Coordinates of C-alpha atoms in Angstrom, one line a residue:
Chain A
X1 CA -34.1 6.2 -8.5
X2 CA -32.1 3.7 -6.8
X3 CA -30.6 0.8 -8.7
X4 CA -28.7 -2.1 -7.4
X5 CA -25.5 -2.5 -9.3
X6 CA -23.1 -5.4 -9.7
X7 CA -19.7 -5.6 -8.1
X8 CA -18.0 -2.3 -8.1
X9 CA -14.7 -2.0 -9.8
X10 CA -12.0 0.6 -9.9
X11 CA -12.6 2.8 -12.9
X12 CA -16.4 2.3 -12.9
X13 CA -18.1 5.4 -14.2
X14 CA -21.4 6.4 -12.5
X15 CA -24.1 7.6 -14.8
X16 CA -24.3 11.4 -14.7
X17 CA -27.0 13.2 -12.7
X18 CA -28.3 16.5 -14.0
X19 CA -29.6 18.9 -11.4
X20 CA -31.5 22.0 -12.5
X21 CA -30.5 24.8 -10.3
X22 CA -33.8 26.5 -9.7
X23 CA -34.4 29.4 -7.3
X24 CA -36.7 27.0 -5.5
X25 CA -34.0 24.4 -5.1
X26 CA -31.5 26.9 -3.8
X27 CA -34.0 28.3 -1.2
X28 CA -35.5 24.9 -0.3
X29 CA -32.0 23.4 0.2
X30 CA -31.0 26.4 2.4
X31 CA -34.1 26.2 4.5
X32 CA -34.1 22.4 4.8
X33 CA -30.5 22.7 6.1
X34 CA -31.4 25.5 8.5
X35 CA -29.2 28.0 6.7
X36 CA -30.9 31.4 6.7
X37 CA -28.0 33.4 5.4
X38 CA -29.5 36.0 3.1
X39 CA -27.2 35.2 0.2
X40 CA -29.1 31.9 -0.2
X41 CA -32.6 33.4 -0.5
X42 CA -32.4 37.2 -1.0
X43 CA -31.2 38.2 -4.4
X44 CA -30.9 41.9 -3.5
X45 CA -28.8 41.1 -0.5
X46 CA -26.6 38.7 -2.5
X47 CA -26.0 41.5 -5.1
X48 CA -25.0 43.9 -2.4
X49 CA -22.4 41.4 -1.3
X50 CA -20.9 41.1 -4.8
X51 CA -22.7 38.1 -6.1
X52 CA -24.9 38.4 -9.2
X53 CA -27.7 36.4 -7.6
X54 CA -28.4 34.0 -4.8
X55 CA -26.3 30.8 -4.7
X56 CA -26.6 27.3 -3.4
X57 CA -25.2 26.8 0.1
X58 CA -22.6 24.2 0.9
X59 CA -24.9 22.0 2.9
X60 CA -27.2 21.5 -0.1
X61 CA -24.3 20.7 -2.3
X62 CA -23.2 18.1 0.2
X63 CA -26.7 16.7 0.3
X64 CA -26.8 16.4 -3.5
X65 CA -23.4 14.7 -3.6
X66 CA -24.6 12.2 -1.0
X67 CA -27.8 11.6 -2.9
X68 CA -25.9 11.0 -6.2
X69 CA -23.9 8.3 -4.5
X70 CA -26.8 6.6 -2.7
X71 CA -29.0 6.8 -5.8
X72 CA -26.4 4.7 -7.6
X73 CA -25.4 2.3 -4.9
X74 CA -28.9 1.7 -3.6
X75 CA -30.8 2.0 -0.3
X76 CA -28.5 -0.3 1.6
X77 CA -25.5 1.9 0.9
X78 CA -24.1 3.6 3.9
X79 CA -22.1 6.8 3.5
X80 CA -18.8 6.8 5.5
X81 CA -17.3 10.0 4.4
X82 CA -18.1 12.9 2.1
X83 CA -15.3 15.5 1.5
X84 CA -16.1 18.3 -0.9
X85 CA -14.4 21.5 -2.1
X86 CA -16.4 24.3 -3.6
X87 CA -15.6 26.2 -6.8
X88 CA -18.0 28.0 -9.2
X89 CA -21.2 29.0 -7.5
X90 CA -24.5 27.4 -8.4
X91 CA -26.8 30.2 -9.4
X92 CA -30.5 29.9 -10.4
X93 CA -30.9 29.1 -14.0
X94 CA -27.8 27.0 -14.3
X95 CA -27.5 23.2 -14.5
X96 CA -25.1 21.1 -12.5
X97 CA -24.1 17.8 -13.9
X98 CA -22.7 15.4 -11.3
X99 CA -20.3 12.7 -12.5
X100 CA -18.4 10.1 -10.6
X101 CA -15.6 7.6 -11.0
X102 CA -14.8 4.8 -8.6
X103 CA -11.3 5.3 -7.4
X104 CA -10.8 2.5 -5.0
X105 CA -12.6 -0.6 -3.8
X106 CA -11.8 -2.5 -0.6
X107 CA -14.1 -5.3 0.2
X108 CA -17.6 -3.8 0.3
X109 CA -16.4 -0.2 0.5
X110 CA -15.8 2.0 -2.5
X111 CA -14.4 5.5 -2.8
X112 CA -15.8 7.6 -5.6
X113 CA -14.4 10.8 -7.0
X114 CA -17.2 13.2 -7.7
X115 CA -17.3 16.3 -9.8
X116 CA -20.3 18.7 -10.2
X117 CA -19.9 21.0 -13.1
X118 CA -22.0 24.0 -14.1
X119 CA -21.8 26.6 -16.8
X120 CA -19.1 28.4 -14.9
X121 CA -16.9 25.5 -14.2
X122 CA -16.6 23.0 -11.4
X123 CA -19.0 23.8 -8.6
X124 CA -17.8 20.9 -6.5
X125 CA -15.1 18.4 -6.4
X126 CA -14.8 15.7 -3.8
X127 CA -14.6 12.1 -2.8
X128 CA -17.2 9.9 -1.2
X129 CA -16.6 6.7 0.7
X130 CA -19.5 4.4 0.7
X131 CA -20.1 0.9 2.1
X132 CA -22.7 -1.5 0.6
X133 CA -22.9 -4.3 3.0
X134 CA -22.4 -7.7 1.5
X135 CA -21.3 -6.3 -1.8
X136 CA -17.7 -7.3 -1.6
X137 CA -16.4 -8.4 -4.9
X138 CA -15.7 -12.1 -5.5
X139 CA -12.1 -12.1 -4.6
X140 CA -11.0 -8.7 -3.2
X141 CA -9.1 -7.3 -6.1
X142 CA -7.5 -4.0 -6.4
X143 CA -6.2 -3.1 -9.8
X144 CA -3.3 -1.0 -8.8
X145 CA -2.4 -0.2 -12.4
X146 CA -5.4 1.9 -12.9
X147 CA -5.0 4.0 -9.9
X148 CA -3.2 7.2 -9.8
X149 CA -0.4 7.0 -7.3
X150 CA -1.2 9.3 -4.4
X151 CA 1.1 12.1 -4.6
X152 CA 2.9 12.2 -1.3
X153 CA 3.2 15.6 0.2
X154 CA 6.3 17.4 -0.8
X155 CA 7.4 20.8 0.4
X156 CA 5.3 23.8 -0.4
X157 CA 8.3 25.5 -1.8
X158 CA 7.7 23.2 -4.7
X159 CA 5.3 25.6 -6.3
X160 CA 7.2 28.7 -6.2
X161 CA 10.0 29.9 -4.1
X162 CA 8.4 33.0 -2.8
X163 CA 6.9 32.6 0.6
X164 CA 4.1 34.9 -0.4
X165 CA 3.2 32.8 -3.3
X166 CA 3.8 29.4 -2.0
X167 CA 0.4 29.5 -0.4
X168 CA -1.2 26.6 -2.0
X169 CA -2.8 24.0 0.1
X170 CA -4.1 24.3 3.6
X171 CA -3.3 21.4 5.8
X172 CA -5.4 18.3 5.9
X173 CA -6.6 18.5 2.5
X174 CA -7.9 15.4 1.0
Chain B
X1 CA -19.6 29.5 -0.1
X2 CA -22.2 29.9 2.5
X3 CA -19.9 32.0 4.5
X4 CA -20.7 30.0 7.5
X5 CA -17.8 29.7 9.8
X6 CA -19.0 27.1 12.2
X7 CA -22.1 25.1 12.6
X8 CA -24.9 26.6 14.5
X9 CA -24.1 30.1 13.5
X10 CA -26.5 32.4 11.8
X11 CA -24.4 35.5 11.9
X12 CA -21.3 34.5 10.0
X13 CA -18.4 36.8 9.7
X14 CA -19.2 37.3 6.1
X15 CA -22.0 39.5 7.0
X16 CA -19.7 41.6 9.0
X17 CA -17.5 42.0 6.0
X18 CA -20.4 43.0 3.9
X19 CA -21.3 45.7 6.3
X20 CA -17.9 47.0 6.1
X21 CA -17.1 47.0 9.8
X22 CA -13.8 46.1 11.2
X23 CA -11.5 47.7 8.7
X24 CA -9.0 50.4 8.9
X25 CA -11.0 52.6 11.2
X26 CA -10.6 50.3 14.1
X27 CA -7.8 51.3 16.4
X28 CA -6.1 48.0 17.0
X29 CA -2.4 48.7 17.3
X30 CA -1.1 45.5 15.7
X31 CA -4.0 44.5 13.6
X32 CA -4.4 47.8 11.8
X33 CA -3.9 47.8 8.1
X34 CA -1.6 50.3 6.5
X35 CA -3.8 52.3 4.2
X36 CA -1.1 54.2 2.5
X37 CA 0.8 51.1 1.5
X38 CA -2.3 49.1 0.9
X39 CA -0.6 46.3 2.8
X40 CA -2.0 44.1 5.5
X41 CA -0.1 42.9 8.4
X42 CA 0.7 39.3 8.7
X43 CA -0.9 38.2 12.0
X44 CA -0.3 34.5 11.7
X45 CA 1.7 34.2 14.9
X46 CA -1.2 35.7 16.9
X47 CA -3.8 33.6 15.1
X48 CA -1.8 30.5 15.7
X49 CA -2.4 30.9 19.4
X50 CA -6.1 30.1 19.0
X51 CA -5.4 26.7 17.5
X52 CA -6.9 24.0 19.7
X53 CA -9.4 26.3 21.4
X54 CA -13.1 25.7 21.5
X55 CA -15.0 27.6 18.7
X56 CA -18.6 26.7 19.5
X57 CA -20.6 24.0 21.2
X58 CA -24.0 23.1 22.2
X59 CA -27.0 20.8 21.9
X60 CA -29.0 20.3 18.7
X61 CA -32.1 22.5 18.8
X62 CA -34.3 19.7 17.5
X63 CA -34.1 16.0 18.1
X64 CA -33.4 14.1 14.9
X65 CA -36.9 14.0 13.5
X66 CA -38.9 12.7 10.6
X67 CA -40.3 16.1 9.4
X68 CA -36.9 17.6 9.0
X69 CA -35.6 14.5 7.3
X70 CA -38.6 14.6 4.9
X71 CA -38.1 18.3 4.1
X72 CA -34.5 17.7 3.4
X73 CA -35.3 14.8 1.1
X74 CA -37.9 16.8 -0.7
X75 CA -35.4 19.6 -1.3
X76 CA -32.6 17.3 -2.5
X77 CA -35.0 15.2 -4.6
X78 CA -33.8 12.2 -2.6
X79 CA -36.3 9.3 -2.8
X80 CA -34.1 6.8 -1.0
X81 CA -36.5 4.5 1.0
X82 CA -33.9 4.2 3.8
X83 CA -35.0 7.7 5.0
X84 CA -38.6 6.9 5.5
X85 CA -40.7 4.3 7.3
X86 CA -40.4 2.5 10.6
X87 CA -36.7 2.0 10.6
X88 CA -35.8 5.3 9.0
X89 CA -32.3 6.8 9.3
X90 CA -31.5 10.4 8.6
X91 CA -29.4 11.1 5.4
X92 CA -25.8 11.1 6.6
X93 CA -25.2 14.4 4.9
X94 CA -27.7 16.1 7.3
X95 CA -25.0 15.9 9.9
X96 CA -24.3 19.6 10.0
X97 CA -28.0 20.5 9.7
X98 CA -28.7 19.1 13.1
X99 CA -26.1 21.5 14.6
X100 CA -27.5 24.7 12.9
X101 CA -28.9 27.5 15.0
X102 CA -31.5 28.5 12.5
X103 CA -33.1 31.9 12.5
X104 CA -32.8 32.4 16.2
X105 CA -29.1 31.5 16.2
X106 CA -27.1 29.7 18.8
X107 CA -25.0 32.1 20.8
X108 CA -22.7 29.2 21.4
X109 CA -19.7 30.8 19.8
X110 CA -16.8 30.9 22.2
X111 CA -15.0 34.0 23.4
X112 CA -11.8 32.8 21.8
X113 CA -13.5 32.3 18.4
X114 CA -15.2 35.7 18.5
X115 CA -11.9 37.2 19.4
X116 CA -10.0 35.5 16.7
X117 CA -12.5 36.5 14.0
X118 CA -12.4 40.1 15.4
X119 CA -8.6 40.1 15.1
X120 CA -8.9 39.1 11.4
X121 CA -11.5 41.7 10.7
X122 CA -9.5 44.4 12.5
X123 CA -6.5 43.6 10.4
X124 CA -8.5 43.9 7.2
X125 CA -9.2 40.3 6.5
X126 CA -12.9 40.9 6.5
X127 CA -14.2 38.7 3.7
X128 CA -15.0 35.1 4.1
X129 CA -15.7 32.2 1.9
X130 CA -16.3 28.6 2.8
X131 CA -14.0 26.3 0.8
X132 CA -14.2 22.8 2.2
X133 CA -16.4 20.5 4.1
X134 CA -15.3 17.0 5.1
X135 CA -17.6 14.8 7.0
X136 CA -17.1 11.3 8.4
X137 CA -20.1 9.3 9.6
X138 CA -19.6 6.9 12.4
X139 CA -23.1 5.8 12.9
X140 CA -26.5 6.7 11.5
X141 CA -28.7 9.2 13.2
X142 CA -32.3 8.1 13.8
X143 CA -35.5 10.0 14.7
X144 CA -35.4 10.6 18.4
X145 CA -31.6 11.0 18.7
X146 CA -30.5 14.1 20.6
X147 CA -27.2 15.4 19.3
X148 CA -24.6 17.4 21.0
X149 CA -21.6 19.0 19.3
X150 CA -18.4 20.8 20.1
X151 CA -16.2 22.5 17.7
X152 CA -12.5 23.4 18.0
X153 CA -10.3 25.7 16.0
X154 CA -8.2 23.0 14.4
X155 CA -5.8 25.0 12.5
X156 CA -5.0 28.4 11.1
X157 CA -2.9 28.4 8.0
X158 CA 0.0 30.7 7.3
X159 CA -1.0 33.7 5.2
X160 CA -1.8 32.6 1.7
X161 CA -2.2 34.4 -1.5
X162 CA -5.1 33.0 -3.5
X163 CA -7.0 34.1 -6.5
X164 CA -9.7 35.5 -4.2
X165 CA -7.2 37.5 -2.2
X166 CA -4.7 37.2 0.6
X167 CA -5.7 35.7 3.9
X168 CA -5.8 32.8 6.2
X169 CA -7.6 29.4 6.0
X170 CA -9.3 28.7 9.3
X171 CA -10.3 25.1 9.8
X172 CA -12.7 24.0 12.5
X173 CA -13.5 20.5 13.5
X174 CA -16.8 19.6 15.0
X175 CA -17.5 16.3 16.8
X176 CA -21.1 15.4 16.8
X177 CA -22.5 12.9 19.4
X178 CA -25.8 11.3 19.8
X179 CA -26.7 10.0 23.2
X180 CA -23.1 10.8 24.2
X181 CA -21.7 8.4 21.6
X182 CA -19.7 9.7 18.6
X183 CA -21.9 10.0 15.6
X184 CA -19.7 11.9 13.2
X185 CA -17.1 14.6 12.6
X186 CA -17.5 17.6 10.5
X187 CA -14.5 19.6 9.3
X188 CA -15.1 23.0 7.8
X189 CA -12.7 25.4 6.2
X190 CA -13.1 29.0 5.5
X191 CA -10.8 31.6 4.0
X192 CA -10.8 35.0 5.8
X193 CA -9.2 37.3 3.3
X194 CA -8.6 40.8 1.9
X195 CA -10.2 40.7 -1.6
X196 CA -7.5 40.7 -4.3
X197 CA -8.8 43.9 -5.9
X198 CA -9.2 46.0 -2.8
X199 CA -5.8 47.6 -2.8
X200 CA -5.6 48.2 -6.5
X201 CA -8.8 49.8 -7.3
X202 CA -10.6 53.0 -6.3
X203 CA -13.8 54.6 -7.2
X204 CA -17.1 53.3 -8.3
X205 CA -16.0 51.6 -11.5
X206 CA -13.3 49.8 -9.5
X207 CA -15.8 48.7 -6.9
X208 CA -18.2 47.4 -9.5
X209 CA -15.4 45.5 -11.1
X210 CA -14.4 44.2 -7.7
X211 CA -17.9 43.0 -6.9
X212 CA -18.0 41.2 -10.2
X213 CA -14.7 39.6 -9.6
X214 CA -15.7 38.5 -6.2
X215 CA -18.6 36.7 -7.6
X216 CA -16.5 35.2 -10.3
X217 CA -13.7 34.4 -7.9
X218 CA -16.0 32.1 -6.0
X219 CA -15.6 30.0 -9.0
X220 CA -12.1 29.3 -7.7
X221 CA -10.2 26.9 -9.8
X222 CA -13.0 25.9 -11.9
X223 CA -13.4 28.5 -14.6
X224 CA -11.3 26.9 -17.2
X225 CA -12.3 23.3 -17.0
X226 CA -11.3 22.4 -20.5
X227 CA -7.6 22.8 -19.6
X228 CA -8.0 20.1 -17.0
X229 CA -7.1 17.3 -19.4
X230 CA -5.4 19.0 -22.3
X231 CA -2.8 21.3 -20.9
X232 CA 0.6 19.9 -21.0
X233 CA 2.5 20.7 -17.9
X234 CA 5.2 22.5 -19.8
X235 CA 2.8 25.3 -20.4
X236 CA 2.6 25.9 -16.7
X237 CA 6.1 27.4 -17.1
X238 CA 5.4 29.5 -20.0
X239 CA 4.7 33.1 -19.0
X240 CA 2.9 34.1 -22.1
X241 CA -0.5 32.6 -21.5
X242 CA -2.9 35.1 -20.1
X243 CA -4.2 33.8 -16.8
X244 CA -6.5 36.7 -16.3
X245 CA -9.5 35.0 -17.9
X246 CA -9.7 32.6 -15.1
X247 CA -8.8 35.0 -12.3
X248 CA -11.1 37.7 -13.2
X249 CA -8.2 40.1 -12.7
X250 CA -7.7 43.2 -14.8
X251 CA -6.9 42.0 -18.3
X252 CA -4.9 44.9 -19.3
X253 CA -1.8 44.2 -17.3
X254 CA 0.8 41.9 -18.7
X255 CA 1.2 38.7 -16.9
X256 CA 3.3 38.9 -13.7
X257 CA 6.7 37.3 -13.7
X258 CA 7.4 34.2 -11.8
X259 CA 8.8 34.8 -8.4
X260 CA 12.6 35.4 -8.3
X261 CA 14.8 33.0 -6.6
X262 CA 16.4 34.3 -3.4
X263 CA 20.1 34.2 -4.1
X264 CA 22.5 34.5 -1.2
X265 CA 26.1 33.6 -0.4
X266 CA 25.0 30.1 0.6
X267 CA 23.4 29.3 -2.7
X268 CA 25.0 31.7 -5.2
X269 CA 27.1 28.9 -6.6
X270 CA 24.1 26.9 -7.5
X271 CA 22.5 29.8 -9.5
X272 CA 25.9 30.5 -11.1
X273 CA 25.8 26.9 -12.2
X274 CA 22.4 27.3 -13.6
X275 CA 23.5 30.3 -15.6
X276 CA 26.1 28.0 -17.2
X277 CA 23.5 25.2 -17.7
X278 CA 25.1 23.1 -15.0
X279 CA 23.2 21.6 -12.2
X280 CA 25.7 21.6 -9.3
X281 CA 25.4 19.4 -6.3
X282 CA 27.3 20.3 -3.2
X283 CA 29.8 17.7 -1.8
X284 CA 31.3 17.7 1.6
X285 CA 35.1 17.8 1.3
X286 CA 35.5 15.7 4.4
X287 CA 33.0 12.9 4.2
X288 CA 32.1 13.4 0.5
X289 CA 28.4 13.3 1.2
X290 CA 26.3 14.9 -1.5
X291 CA 23.7 17.5 -0.5
X292 CA 20.9 19.4 -2.1
X293 CA 19.6 22.0 -1.7
X294 CA 22.7 24.0 -1.0
X295 CA 23.5 24.5 2.6
X296 CA 26.5 26.0 4.5
X297 CA 27.5 22.8 6.2
X298 CA 27.4 19.1 5.9
X299 CA 24.4 17.4 7.5
X300 CA 26.4 14.2 8.1
X301 CA 29.6 15.5 9.7
X302 CA 29.1 19.2 10.1
X303 CA 32.1 20.1 8.0
X304 CA 31.9 23.6 6.4
X305 CA 34.2 22.8 3.5
X306 CA 32.7 21.7 0.3
X307 CA 33.1 21.5 -3.4
X308 CA 30.6 20.6 -6.2
X309 CA 29.9 17.9 -8.6
X310 CA 27.9 18.4 -11.8
X311 CA 24.7 16.3 -12.0
X312 CA 24.4 14.2 -15.1
X313 CA 20.8 15.3 -15.3
X314 CA 19.3 11.9 -15.2
X315 CA 16.7 11.1 -12.6
X316 CA 13.4 9.7 -11.8
X317 CA 10.2 11.1 -10.3
X318 CA 10.4 10.2 -6.6
X319 CA 7.0 11.9 -5.8
X320 CA 4.9 14.6 -7.2
X321 CA 1.9 16.8 -6.8
X322 CA -0.4 18.4 -9.4
X323 CA -1.2 22.0 -8.6
X324 CA -4.8 22.9 -9.3
X325 CA -5.6 25.5 -6.8
X326 CA -5.1 28.2 -6.0
X327 CA -3.6 29.6 -9.2
X328 CA -1.0 32.3 -9.0
X329 CA -0.6 35.0 -11.6
X330 CA 2.5 33.7 -13.1
X331 CA 1.5 30.1 -13.1
X332 CA -1.2 28.3 -15.2
X333 CA -2.6 25.3 -13.4
X334 CA -3.0 22.4 -13.5
X335 CA 0.7 21.6 -13.6
X336 CA 2.9 18.9 -12.1
X337 CA 5.6 19.6 -9.5
X338 CA 8.0 16.8 -9.0
X339 CA 10.3 15.7 -6.4
X340 CA 13.0 14.3 -8.6
X341 CA 15.7 11.9 -7.4
X342 CA 18.8 12.4 -9.4
X343 CA 21.0 9.4 -10.2
X344 CA 23.6 11.0 -7.9
X345 CA 21.2 10.3 -5.0
X346 CA 19.9 13.7 -4.0
X347 CA 16.4 14.9 -4.6
X348 CA 15.2 18.3 -5.9
X349 CA 11.9 19.9 -6.6
X350 CA 11.0 21.3 -10.0
X351 CA 8.4 21.2 -12.7
X352 CA 8.0 18.0 -14.7
X353 CA 7.5 19.0 -18.3
X354 CA 6.8 17.4 -21.6
X355 CA 4.1 15.2 -20.3
X356 CA 0.4 16.0 -19.4
X357 CA 0.1 16.7 -15.7
X358 CA -2.1 13.7 -15.2
X359 CA 0.5 11.4 -16.8
X360 CA 3.2 12.1 -14.4
X361 CA 4.0 8.9 -12.4
X362 CA 6.3 8.0 -9.6
X363 CA 9.3 6.2 -11.0
X364 CA 9.0 8.0 -14.3
X365 CA 12.5 8.7 -15.8
X366 CA 13.2 12.3 -16.4
X367 CA 16.1 14.4 -17.8
X368 CA 17.3 17.8 -16.8
X369 CA 16.9 20.7 -19.1
X370 CA 17.1 24.4 -18.6
X371 CA 14.0 26.5 -19.3
X372 CA 14.1 30.2 -19.9
X373 CA 10.9 31.5 -18.3
X374 CA 11.6 35.2 -19.0
X375 CA 14.5 37.4 -20.1
X376 CA 16.1 37.3 -16.7
X377 CA 15.3 33.9 -15.4
X378 CA 16.3 30.4 -16.4
X379 CA 15.3 27.4 -14.3
X380 CA 16.3 23.8 -14.2
X381 CA 13.3 21.6 -15.0
X382 CA 12.8 17.9 -15.7
X383 CA 11.4 16.6 -19.0
X384 CA 9.8 13.2 -19.0
X385 CA 11.9 10.8 -21.0
X386 CA 10.2 9.9 -24.3
X387 CA 7.8 7.0 -24.1
X388 CA 7.7 6.9 -20.3
X389 CA 4.3 8.6 -20.1
X390 CA 1.9 6.5 -18.0

């Protein structure tokens, strides 16, 4: 599974990883993460709560995102940070395709933007920061031209002037 | 998505919502929902008082151990050799798993946290959905480590209207220690909300539709991924596109209008200018400092006398955000919102149009134009100057 890769550069695209969302995976992931909420193993209970079927829990998603990164960067890779946001649920019978693009490289540490999409849309979006000891690129180079400038926070009224509708982002969002 | 509010909990508040407890029948003076109006009281001020208080805490039920690591790896399909053998470490993403209460639960939930969730339930915000998980790993956990953790209510948002419904984002932060040393932090965000359909629908058909929508709504922003790259930002301002496909809302209603500006005597002159297709900046009569947005007095000298100058309409993008989530009925994400610096020196917020949302850049030259968004409303927006797209 794991492949050592050459120097990581901003813009590098990770090979996609397809995950078949089986009932077994949803349940195994929930139990392995000690999450016994019924919506992750009991289809009838899930339906009663408005979901068409059981769905993957967030801890499993987190684990799969971590695996996707360490599969690519190899067994020496150390995860520093994983930040994910959930969207469309992963129901049994679906397929999630994880994709990733390197957003930033500093020395031996890279930040990868990850998206996991299923037939309903994006199940997960997030960023992972990973260090591969000794992997620092020849000269430390950051290609600033490729990076999207981080949008600095501006006031929430930006989106719409109504206080009810300004809503938008909770604090501390990555 | 798991409905889990904090680590180590088996009975998340989502289960409460599903059982229907804690709604209008509860006699809580301030938290009661107004059934006739279908409105729910904004309890932000009271929720705010819980910020900084302990949510849950405890000791991991199991030492970090090889069997649980192996079971995790089997479930995840993770064959990384770092997680097995003599010098094995636990997968970093297991951080939260070590704090979980499992079937027997934890009982470590603080009085304050229980009280705050009760307040939300009583006020009608009974549904819950997990939206974010952010973990930082400070050192690897190894078999034999005993972890301790404590979780605080980090923040409660103002009341937000999202596609799912209206409610509050509650963020908890959990510090995990191993042998007393920091091992990682785990930030978890849930939305406690009144489902969007609840006040509009009655009867069995309505409930079925609501259930379907709730399921769909968990999809959040993601249901229309193809727009991600192709939608020009200008379309965000066009009220004709039907957003209902992605919201799961009733498709029969026409698209809601954009929010109306609040016009008062302090800013009426600005909107009168807009109606004449003039972007007017206030100028202090005494010190001649320009100011925007419109205010009664000068920030520099306090003088209350002012006149106006008309902006030339030239400017640059000083900063921007791209709105993806949550979508609002009258808007069609993703779209770019810019903080535009006018050549006169003041900055104003508006949409940046005429360029795909992902091509907006800081420093990009833009030019004012007036966009009619419906029969009653025209807004000043900024169009990217030809050829400046990144």
